[in-house]
Amino acid sequence: MATIFVDYKHLKELLKELFPSDQKDEEKGTVYGTYGSAENKGIEFNRQQFINELIKEVEKVNAHYKKQEEKLHQEYKTVSSQALAVTVDRESQNQGLMRSINISFVDMYRNLNMLNNFVYLNKIAFDKIAKKFDKASHGKYRKVFEKKINQTYFATSTKIADLLRDTAAFYANLFENGDVTKAKVRLLAKMAQGSYGKNDMLWLGFKIGIVLMLVFWNLFNLVVSPNLHIKEGMEVFIPLYRAVGLIVSLIWMWGFNIYIW
């Protein structure tokens, strides 16, 4: 699902352009950071120009959120209708269809979480840029703008939270005998599992091979050939290498323990 975030970089560059940091107030002889020695009329014009750009970004984010929210709502209705239309007997001819519905629920749950994160990240970005704007223009607009953001549709809508709850409940009734907590764990686990590709597994195997080779080499030096001839000046590296080997082994054992449990 493609997402359109607030153009934080553009707004930050616009701030630097409208409120240059090297300007000074000649009357007071004080560096105002980004306020500068421009006339009040020019400063107000620059402030309004930045506020207009900020509002455009809010409208862009809001429009994208509404579009994605409606799309996910329709997707939920479609998938849930398909799930209700088939039997839950996964041992019969519907096994493939149930697997397809399972995947659809996982994808939808992932997209719902992504849209939820989209709201959170954009609210943080707007708050940060508003703080920079106050500092740059020596104004007090942050609280006003924060209030405006909190009144927008993407910040006040609870539909995504409701869809997350309903999706987990529906999945629980369909696949986990009504256990919502277990359903959430399954959905999140499959989301994480789906984020890895063949190249990731190949790279993981390559790194495991290197680690195992180093471990066996270390064991060989310790057990098979403890009196291995070491060149002069290299003695200091052997204890260091063994210490690193122990740390790597500890991390792998810890990870294996978490995987098992």
PDB file of C-alpha atoms in Angstrom:
ATOM      1  CA  MET A   1       0.000   0.000   0.000  1.00  0.00           C
ATOM      2  CA  ALA A   2       1.614   3.240  -1.131  1.00  0.00           C
ATOM      3  CA  THR A   3       1.577   6.048   1.429  1.00  0.00           C
ATOM      4  CA  ILE A   4       2.024   9.792   1.036  1.00  0.00           C
ATOM      5  CA  PHE A   5       3.707  11.413   4.018  1.00  0.00           C
ATOM      6  CA  VAL A   6       4.119  15.084   4.846  1.00  0.00           C
ATOM      7  CA  ASP A   7       7.006  16.541   2.831  1.00  0.00           C
ATOM      8  CA  TYR A   8       9.083  17.384   5.903  1.00  0.00           C
ATOM      9  CA  LYS A   9      12.238  18.061   3.902  1.00  0.00           C
ATOM     10  CA  HIS A  10      10.476  20.579   1.651  1.00  0.00           C
ATOM     11  CA  LEU A  11       8.972  22.428   4.619  1.00  0.00           C
ATOM     12  CA  LYS A  12      12.322  22.524   6.400  1.00  0.00           C
ATOM     13  CA  GLU A  13      14.047  23.978   3.325  1.00  0.00           C
ATOM     14  CA  LEU A  14      11.238  26.513   2.924  1.00  0.00           C
ATOM     15  CA  LEU A  15      11.802  27.662   6.500  1.00  0.00           C
ATOM     16  CA  LYS A  16      15.490  28.267   5.778  1.00  0.00           C
ATOM     17  CA  GLU A  17      14.591  30.161   2.627  1.00  0.00           C
ATOM     18  CA  LEU A  18      11.950  32.387   4.240  1.00  0.00           C
ATOM     19  CA  PHE A  19      13.823  32.959   7.507  1.00  0.00           C
ATOM     20  CA  PRO A  20      17.599  32.975   6.813  1.00  0.00           C
ATOM     21  CA  SER A  21      19.643  32.265   9.934  1.00  0.00           C
ATOM     22  CA  ASP A  22      22.347  34.844   9.246  1.00  0.00           C
ATOM     23  CA  GLN A  23      20.054  37.890   9.510  1.00  0.00           C
ATOM     24  CA  LYS A  24      20.356  40.251  12.483  1.00  0.00           C
ATOM     25  CA  ASP A  25      18.252  42.866  14.112  1.00  0.00           C
ATOM     26  CA  GLU A  26      20.364  45.940  13.445  1.00  0.00           C
ATOM     27  CA  GLU A  27      18.539  48.072  15.982  1.00  0.00           C
ATOM     28  CA  LYS A  28      19.105  45.682  18.883  1.00  0.00           C
ATOM     29  CA  GLY A  29      22.308  44.199  17.532  1.00  0.00           C
ATOM     30  CA  THR A  30      21.162  40.723  18.520  1.00  0.00           C
ATOM     31  CA  VAL A  31      21.168  37.611  16.436  1.00  0.00           C
ATOM     32  CA  TYR A  32      17.598  36.397  16.215  1.00  0.00           C
ATOM     33  CA  GLY A  33      18.469  33.087  14.577  1.00  0.00           C
ATOM     34  CA  THR A  34      15.917  33.087  11.823  1.00  0.00           C
ATOM     35  CA  TYR A  35      13.871  36.199  12.555  1.00  0.00           C
ATOM     36  CA  GLY A  36      16.243  38.604  10.782  1.00  0.00           C
ATOM     37  CA  SER A  37      16.018  42.319  10.212  1.00  0.00           C
ATOM     38  CA  ALA A  38      13.187  42.201   7.664  1.00  0.00           C
ATOM     39  CA  GLU A  39      10.273  44.568   8.022  1.00  0.00           C
ATOM     40  CA  ASN A  40       7.246  43.360   9.947  1.00  0.00           C
ATOM     41  CA  LYS A  41       5.173  43.340   6.793  1.00  0.00           C
ATOM     42  CA  GLY A  42       7.663  41.095   5.030  1.00  0.00           C
ATOM     43  CA  ILE A  43       7.923  38.800   8.039  1.00  0.00           C
ATOM     44  CA  GLU A  44       4.162  38.402   8.232  1.00  0.00           C
ATOM     45  CA  PHE A  45       4.064  37.667   4.520  1.00  0.00           C
ATOM     46  CA  ASN A  46       6.694  34.930   4.957  1.00  0.00           C
ATOM     47  CA  ARG A  47       4.824  33.487   7.911  1.00  0.00           C
ATOM     48  CA  GLN A  48       1.596  33.337   5.956  1.00  0.00           C
ATOM     49  CA  GLN A  49       3.375  31.761   2.995  1.00  0.00           C
ATOM     50  CA  PHE A  50       4.744  28.991   5.203  1.00  0.00           C
ATOM     51  CA  ILE A  51       1.382  28.452   6.909  1.00  0.00           C
ATOM     52  CA  ASN A  52      -0.261  28.071   3.485  1.00  0.00           C
ATOM     53  CA  GLU A  53       2.290  25.395   2.543  1.00  0.00           C
ATOM     54  CA  LEU A  54       1.695  23.667   5.864  1.00  0.00           C
ATOM     55  CA  ILE A  55      -2.061  23.629   5.277  1.00  0.00           C
ATOM     56  CA  LYS A  56      -1.506  22.145   1.808  1.00  0.00           C
ATOM     57  CA  GLU A  57       0.485  19.306   3.399  1.00  0.00           C
ATOM     58  CA  VAL A  58      -2.277  18.689   5.935  1.00  0.00           C
ATOM     59  CA  GLU A  59      -4.890  18.517   3.183  1.00  0.00           C
ATOM     60  CA  LYS A  60      -2.677  16.144   1.171  1.00  0.00           C
ATOM     61  CA  VAL A  61      -2.236  13.792   4.129  1.00  0.00           C
ATOM     62  CA  ASN A  62      -5.923  14.027   4.990  1.00  0.00           C
ATOM     63  CA  ALA A  63      -7.045  13.202   1.441  1.00  0.00           C
ATOM     64  CA  HIS A  64      -4.702  10.228   1.214  1.00  0.00           C
ATOM     65  CA  TYR A  65      -5.891   8.902   4.567  1.00  0.00           C
ATOM     66  CA  LYS A  66      -9.557   9.129   3.600  1.00  0.00           C
ATOM     67  CA  LYS A  67      -8.887   7.298   0.356  1.00  0.00           C
ATOM     68  CA  GLN A  68      -6.960   4.476   2.022  1.00  0.00           C
ATOM     69  CA  GLU A  69      -9.455   4.194   4.870  1.00  0.00           C
ATOM     70  CA  GLU A  70     -12.358   3.750   2.481  1.00  0.00           C
ATOM     71  CA  LYS A  71     -10.356   1.251   0.432  1.00  0.00           C
ATOM     72  CA  LEU A  72      -9.549  -0.856   3.506  1.00  0.00           C
ATOM     73  CA  HIS A  73     -13.145  -0.664   4.705  1.00  0.00           C
ATOM     74  CA  GLN A  74     -14.370  -2.047   1.383  1.00  0.00           C
ATOM     75  CA  GLU A  75     -11.655  -4.724   1.489  1.00  0.00           C
ATOM     76  CA  TYR A  76     -12.809  -5.806   4.950  1.00  0.00           C
ATOM     77  CA  LYS A  77     -16.391  -6.108   3.768  1.00  0.00           C
ATOM     78  CA  THR A  78     -15.301  -8.172   0.746  1.00  0.00           C
ATOM     79  CA  VAL A  79     -13.019 -10.566   2.654  1.00  0.00           C
ATOM     80  CA  SER A  80     -15.448 -11.049   5.536  1.00  0.00           C
ATOM     81  CA  SER A  81     -18.279 -11.750   3.075  1.00  0.00           C
ATOM     82  CA  GLN A  82     -16.147 -14.359   1.299  1.00  0.00           C
ATOM     83  CA  ALA A  83     -15.269 -15.958   4.628  1.00  0.00           C
ATOM     84  CA  LEU A  84     -18.920 -16.177   5.649  1.00  0.00           C
ATOM     85  CA  ALA A  85     -19.874 -17.679   2.295  1.00  0.00           C
ATOM     86  CA  VAL A  86     -17.662 -20.761   2.638  1.00  0.00           C
ATOM     87  CA  THR A  87     -17.714 -23.628   5.077  1.00  0.00           C
ATOM     88  CA  VAL A  88     -15.065 -23.815   7.808  1.00  0.00           C
ATOM     89  CA  ASP A  89     -14.312 -27.447   6.947  1.00  0.00           C
ATOM     90  CA  ARG A  90     -10.669 -27.050   5.925  1.00  0.00           C
ATOM     91  CA  GLU A  91     -10.251 -30.792   5.408  1.00  0.00           C
ATOM     92  CA  SER A  92     -12.557 -30.795   2.397  1.00  0.00           C
ATOM     93  CA  GLN A  93     -12.496 -29.044  -0.959  1.00  0.00           C
ATOM     94  CA  ASN A  94     -12.454 -25.591   0.682  1.00  0.00           C
ATOM     95  CA  GLN A  95      -8.945 -25.915   2.095  1.00  0.00           C
ATOM     96  CA  GLY A  96      -7.366 -23.845  -0.687  1.00  0.00           C
ATOM     97  CA  LEU A  97     -10.052 -21.173  -0.412  1.00  0.00           C
ATOM     98  CA  MET A  98      -9.611 -20.912   3.362  1.00  0.00           C
ATOM     99  CA  ARG A  99      -5.863 -20.536   2.893  1.00  0.00           C
ATOM    100  CA  SER A 100      -6.513 -17.713   0.435  1.00  0.00           C
ATOM    101  CA  ILE A 101      -8.862 -16.015   2.910  1.00  0.00           C
ATOM    102  CA  ASN A 102      -6.245 -16.430   5.638  1.00  0.00           C
ATOM    103  CA  ILE A 103      -3.657 -14.632   3.491  1.00  0.00           C
ATOM    104  CA  SER A 104      -6.182 -11.882   2.671  1.00  0.00           C
ATOM    105  CA  PHE A 105      -6.790 -11.258   6.376  1.00  0.00           C
ATOM    106  CA  VAL A 106      -3.036 -11.076   7.055  1.00  0.00           C
ATOM    107  CA  ASP A 107      -2.477  -8.590   4.201  1.00  0.00           C
ATOM    108  CA  MET A 108      -5.417  -6.480   5.305  1.00  0.00           C
ATOM    109  CA  TYR A 109      -4.241  -6.462   8.927  1.00  0.00           C
ATOM    110  CA  ARG A 110      -0.785  -5.363   7.786  1.00  0.00           C
ATOM    111  CA  ASN A 111      -2.242  -2.516   5.706  1.00  0.00           C
ATOM    112  CA  LEU A 112      -4.436  -1.404   8.603  1.00  0.00           C
ATOM    113  CA  ASN A 113      -1.404  -1.231  10.868  1.00  0.00           C
ATOM    114  CA  MET A 114       0.532   0.651   8.206  1.00  0.00           C
ATOM    115  CA  LEU A 115      -2.236   3.254   7.942  1.00  0.00           C
ATOM    116  CA  ASN A 116      -2.335   3.518  11.733  1.00  0.00           C
ATOM    117  CA  ASN A 117       1.417   4.171  11.762  1.00  0.00           C
ATOM    118  CA  PHE A 118       0.954   6.638   8.914  1.00  0.00           C
ATOM    119  CA  VAL A 119      -1.252   8.793  11.152  1.00  0.00           C
ATOM    120  CA  TYR A 120       1.153   8.603  14.086  1.00  0.00           C
ATOM    121  CA  LEU A 121       4.253   9.484  12.036  1.00  0.00           C
ATOM    122  CA  ASN A 122       2.579  12.394  10.261  1.00  0.00           C
ATOM    123  CA  LYS A 123       1.363  13.867  13.554  1.00  0.00           C
ATOM    124  CA  ILE A 124       4.939  13.742  14.860  1.00  0.00           C
ATOM    125  CA  ALA A 125       6.258  15.355  11.655  1.00  0.00           C
ATOM    126  CA  PHE A 126       3.694  18.170  11.816  1.00  0.00           C
ATOM    127  CA  ASP A 127       4.507  18.801  15.464  1.00  0.00           C
ATOM    128  CA  LYS A 128       8.252  18.958  14.765  1.00  0.00           C
ATOM    129  CA  ILE A 129       7.930  21.306  11.811  1.00  0.00           C
ATOM    130  CA  ALA A 130       5.543  23.544  13.800  1.00  0.00           C
ATOM    131  CA  LYS A 131       8.130  23.731  16.577  1.00  0.00           C
ATOM    132  CA  LYS A 132      10.805  24.711  14.046  1.00  0.00           C
ATOM    133  CA  PHE A 133       8.453  27.298  12.574  1.00  0.00           C
ATOM    134  CA  ASP A 134       7.943  28.921  15.981  1.00  0.00           C
ATOM    135  CA  LYS A 135      11.684  29.015  16.546  1.00  0.00           C
ATOM    136  CA  ALA A 136      12.398  30.372  13.075  1.00  0.00           C
ATOM    137  CA  SER A 137       9.698  33.065  12.964  1.00  0.00           C
ATOM    138  CA  HIS A 138       9.660  33.898  16.684  1.00  0.00           C
ATOM    139  CA  GLY A 139       5.939  33.219  16.731  1.00  0.00           C
ATOM    140  CA  LYS A 140       3.646  31.120  18.886  1.00  0.00           C
ATOM    141  CA  TYR A 141       1.757  29.061  16.329  1.00  0.00           C
ATOM    142  CA  ARG A 142       2.573  25.560  17.527  1.00  0.00           C
ATOM    143  CA  LYS A 143      -0.349  25.189  19.947  1.00  0.00           C
ATOM    144  CA  VAL A 144      -2.792  26.640  17.425  1.00  0.00           C
ATOM    145  CA  PHE A 145      -1.543  24.350  14.694  1.00  0.00           C
ATOM    146  CA  GLU A 146      -1.554  21.335  17.039  1.00  0.00           C
ATOM    147  CA  LYS A 147      -5.208  22.051  17.796  1.00  0.00           C
ATOM    148  CA  LYS A 148      -5.968  22.271  14.074  1.00  0.00           C
ATOM    149  CA  ILE A 149      -4.201  18.935  13.407  1.00  0.00           C
ATOM    150  CA  ASN A 150      -6.105  17.232  16.203  1.00  0.00           C
ATOM    151  CA  GLN A 151      -9.359  18.366  14.591  1.00  0.00           C
ATOM    152  CA  THR A 152      -8.577  16.946  11.137  1.00  0.00           C
ATOM    153  CA  TYR A 153     -10.249  13.805   9.910  1.00  0.00           C
ATOM    154  CA  PHE A 154      -7.130  11.618   9.844  1.00  0.00           C
ATOM    155  CA  ALA A 155      -6.372  12.502  13.486  1.00  0.00           C
ATOM    156  CA  THR A 156      -9.922  12.048  14.818  1.00  0.00           C
ATOM    157  CA  SER A 157     -11.189   9.073  12.840  1.00  0.00           C
ATOM    158  CA  THR A 158     -11.532   5.819  14.805  1.00  0.00           C
ATOM    159  CA  LYS A 159     -12.521   3.681  11.827  1.00  0.00           C
ATOM    160  CA  ILE A 160      -9.066   2.090  11.435  1.00  0.00           C
ATOM    161  CA  ALA A 161      -8.934   1.184  15.123  1.00  0.00           C
ATOM    162  CA  ASP A 162     -12.400  -0.354  14.782  1.00  0.00           C
ATOM    163  CA  LEU A 163     -11.333  -2.290  11.672  1.00  0.00           C
ATOM    164  CA  LEU A 164      -8.231  -3.609  13.460  1.00  0.00           C
ATOM    165  CA  ARG A 165     -10.405  -4.835  16.311  1.00  0.00           C
ATOM    166  CA  ASP A 166     -13.036  -6.347  14.003  1.00  0.00           C
ATOM    167  CA  THR A 167     -10.409  -8.033  11.805  1.00  0.00           C
ATOM    168  CA  ALA A 168      -8.721  -9.665  14.784  1.00  0.00           C
ATOM    169  CA  ALA A 169     -12.097 -10.807  16.171  1.00  0.00           C
ATOM    170  CA  PHE A 170     -13.233 -12.196  12.812  1.00  0.00           C
ATOM    171  CA  TYR A 171      -9.923 -14.010  12.297  1.00  0.00           C
ATOM    172  CA  ALA A 172     -10.139 -15.413  15.824  1.00  0.00           C
ATOM    173  CA  ASN A 173     -13.626 -16.838  15.244  1.00  0.00           C
ATOM    174  CA  LEU A 174     -12.603 -18.267  11.883  1.00  0.00           C
ATOM    175  CA  PHE A 175      -9.188 -19.765  12.641  1.00  0.00           C
ATOM    176  CA  GLU A 176      -8.409 -19.603  16.386  1.00  0.00           C
ATOM    177  CA  ASN A 177     -11.622 -20.782  18.103  1.00  0.00           C
ATOM    178  CA  GLY A 178     -12.497 -17.280  19.278  1.00  0.00           C
ATOM    179  CA  ASP A 179      -9.149 -16.524  20.952  1.00  0.00           C
ATOM    180  CA  VAL A 180      -8.540 -12.878  19.971  1.00  0.00           C
ATOM    181  CA  THR A 181      -5.127 -12.660  21.665  1.00  0.00           C
ATOM    182  CA  LYS A 182      -3.889 -15.707  19.789  1.00  0.00           C
ATOM    183  CA  ALA A 183      -5.353 -14.320  16.552  1.00  0.00           C
ATOM    184  CA  LYS A 184      -3.404 -11.066  16.958  1.00  0.00           C
ATOM    185  CA  VAL A 185      -0.210 -13.024  17.582  1.00  0.00           C
ATOM    186  CA  ARG A 186      -0.819 -15.114  14.449  1.00  0.00           C
ATOM    187  CA  LEU A 187      -1.585 -12.073  12.312  1.00  0.00           C
ATOM    188  CA  LEU A 188       1.470 -10.151  13.508  1.00  0.00           C
ATOM    189  CA  ALA A 189       3.733 -13.200  13.197  1.00  0.00           C
ATOM    190  CA  LYS A 190       2.644 -13.776   9.609  1.00  0.00           C
ATOM    191  CA  MET A 191       3.164 -10.076   8.873  1.00  0.00           C
ATOM    192  CA  ALA A 192       6.775 -10.377  10.046  1.00  0.00           C
ATOM    193  CA  GLN A 193       7.226 -13.652   8.189  1.00  0.00           C
ATOM    194  CA  GLY A 194       5.981 -12.122   4.961  1.00  0.00           C
ATOM    195  CA  SER A 195       8.552  -9.319   5.117  1.00  0.00           C
ATOM    196  CA  TYR A 196      11.435 -11.693   4.310  1.00  0.00           C
ATOM    197  CA  GLY A 197      12.306 -12.727   0.773  1.00  0.00           C
ATOM    198  CA  LYS A 198      14.545 -15.339  -0.816  1.00  0.00           C
ATOM    199  CA  ASN A 199      17.499 -12.946  -0.927  1.00  0.00           C
ATOM    200  CA  ASP A 200      17.170 -12.325   2.814  1.00  0.00           C
ATOM    201  CA  MET A 201      17.266 -16.050   3.549  1.00  0.00           C
ATOM    202  CA  LEU A 202      20.271 -16.502   1.245  1.00  0.00           C
ATOM    203  CA  TRP A 203      22.134 -13.704   3.033  1.00  0.00           C
ATOM    204  CA  LEU A 204      21.213 -15.194   6.407  1.00  0.00           C
ATOM    205  CA  GLY A 205      22.537 -18.597   5.332  1.00  0.00           C
ATOM    206  CA  PHE A 206      25.774 -16.995   4.145  1.00  0.00           C
ATOM    207  CA  LYS A 207      26.296 -15.282   7.508  1.00  0.00           C
ATOM    208  CA  ILE A 208      25.458 -18.478   9.424  1.00  0.00           C
ATOM    209  CA  GLY A 209      28.072 -20.328   7.338  1.00  0.00           C
ATOM    210  CA  ILE A 210      30.749 -17.747   8.196  1.00  0.00           C
ATOM    211  CA  VAL A 211      29.901 -17.880  11.907  1.00  0.00           C
ATOM    212  CA  LEU A 212      29.956 -21.683  11.971  1.00  0.00           C
ATOM    213  CA  MET A 213      33.311 -21.736  10.179  1.00  0.00           C
ATOM    214  CA  LEU A 214      34.778 -19.366  12.765  1.00  0.00           C
ATOM    215  CA  VAL A 215      33.298 -21.392  15.637  1.00  0.00           C
ATOM    216  CA  PHE A 216      34.758 -24.679  14.312  1.00  0.00           C
ATOM    217  CA  TRP A 217      38.103 -22.997  13.731  1.00  0.00           C
ATOM    218  CA  ASN A 218      38.066 -21.736  17.310  1.00  0.00           C
ATOM    219  CA  LEU A 219      37.210 -25.208  18.641  1.00  0.00           C
ATOM    220  CA  PHE A 220      39.982 -26.735  16.541  1.00  0.00           C
ATOM    221  CA  ASN A 221      42.524 -24.337  18.018  1.00  0.00           C
ATOM    222  CA  LEU A 222      41.312 -24.999  21.555  1.00  0.00           C
ATOM    223  CA  VAL A 223      40.830 -28.781  21.460  1.00  0.00           C
ATOM    224  CA  VAL A 224      42.648 -30.407  18.538  1.00  0.00           C
ATOM    225  CA  SER A 225      45.679 -28.188  18.339  1.00  0.00           C
ATOM    226  CA  PRO A 226      45.997 -26.154  21.555  1.00  0.00           C
ATOM    227  CA  ASN A 227      49.739 -25.661  20.997  1.00  0.00           C
ATOM    228  CA  LEU A 228      49.285 -24.181  17.554  1.00  0.00           C
ATOM    229  CA  HIS A 229      52.312 -22.143  16.518  1.00  0.00           C
ATOM    230  CA  ILE A 230      51.509 -18.445  16.569  1.00  0.00           C
ATOM    231  CA  LYS A 231      53.626 -15.821  14.940  1.00  0.00           C
ATOM    232  CA  GLU A 232      55.394 -13.371  17.181  1.00  0.00           C
ATOM    233  CA  GLY A 233      53.279 -10.328  17.974  1.00  0.00           C
ATOM    234  CA  MET A 234      49.992 -12.132  17.276  1.00  0.00           C
ATOM    235  CA  GLU A 235      49.520 -13.590  20.768  1.00  0.00           C
ATOM    236  CA  VAL A 236      47.455 -10.633  21.907  1.00  0.00           C
ATOM    237  CA  PHE A 237      44.774 -11.255  19.263  1.00  0.00           C
ATOM    238  CA  ILE A 238      43.986 -14.846  20.267  1.00  0.00           C
ATOM    239  CA  PRO A 239      42.290 -14.034  23.631  1.00  0.00           C
ATOM    240  CA  LEU A 240      40.469 -11.156  21.946  1.00  0.00           C
ATOM    241  CA  TYR A 241      39.206 -13.414  19.159  1.00  0.00           C
ATOM    242  CA  ARG A 242      38.087 -16.052  21.667  1.00  0.00           C
ATOM    243  CA  ALA A 243      36.237 -13.409  23.698  1.00  0.00           C
ATOM    244  CA  VAL A 244      34.389 -12.232  20.590  1.00  0.00           C
ATOM    245  CA  GLY A 245      33.614 -15.851  19.742  1.00  0.00           C
ATOM    246  CA  LEU A 246      32.042 -16.332  23.177  1.00  0.00           C
ATOM    247  CA  ILE A 247      29.903 -13.208  22.730  1.00  0.00           C
ATOM    248  CA  VAL A 248      28.726 -14.362  19.278  1.00  0.00           C
ATOM    249  CA  SER A 249      27.923 -17.820  20.685  1.00  0.00           C
ATOM    250  CA  LEU A 250      25.975 -16.237  23.546  1.00  0.00           C
ATOM    251  CA  ILE A 251      23.874 -14.137  21.138  1.00  0.00           C
ATOM    252  CA  TRP A 252      23.109 -17.153  18.940  1.00  0.00           C
ATOM    253  CA  MET A 253      22.148 -19.302  21.950  1.00  0.00           C
ATOM    254  CA  TRP A 254      19.945 -16.504  23.281  1.00  0.00           C
ATOM    255  CA  GLY A 255      18.242 -16.106  19.903  1.00  0.00           C
ATOM    256  CA  PHE A 256      17.735 -19.873  19.621  1.00  0.00           C
ATOM    257  CA  ASN A 257      16.208 -19.928  23.112  1.00  0.00           C
ATOM    258  CA  ILE A 258      13.737 -17.142  22.184  1.00  0.00           C
ATOM    259  CA  TYR A 259      12.842 -18.958  18.959  1.00  0.00           C
ATOM    260  CA  ILE A 260      12.097 -22.198  20.833  1.00  0.00           C
ATOM    261  CA  TRP A 261       9.976 -20.546  23.492  1.00  0.00           C
TER     262      TRP A 261
END
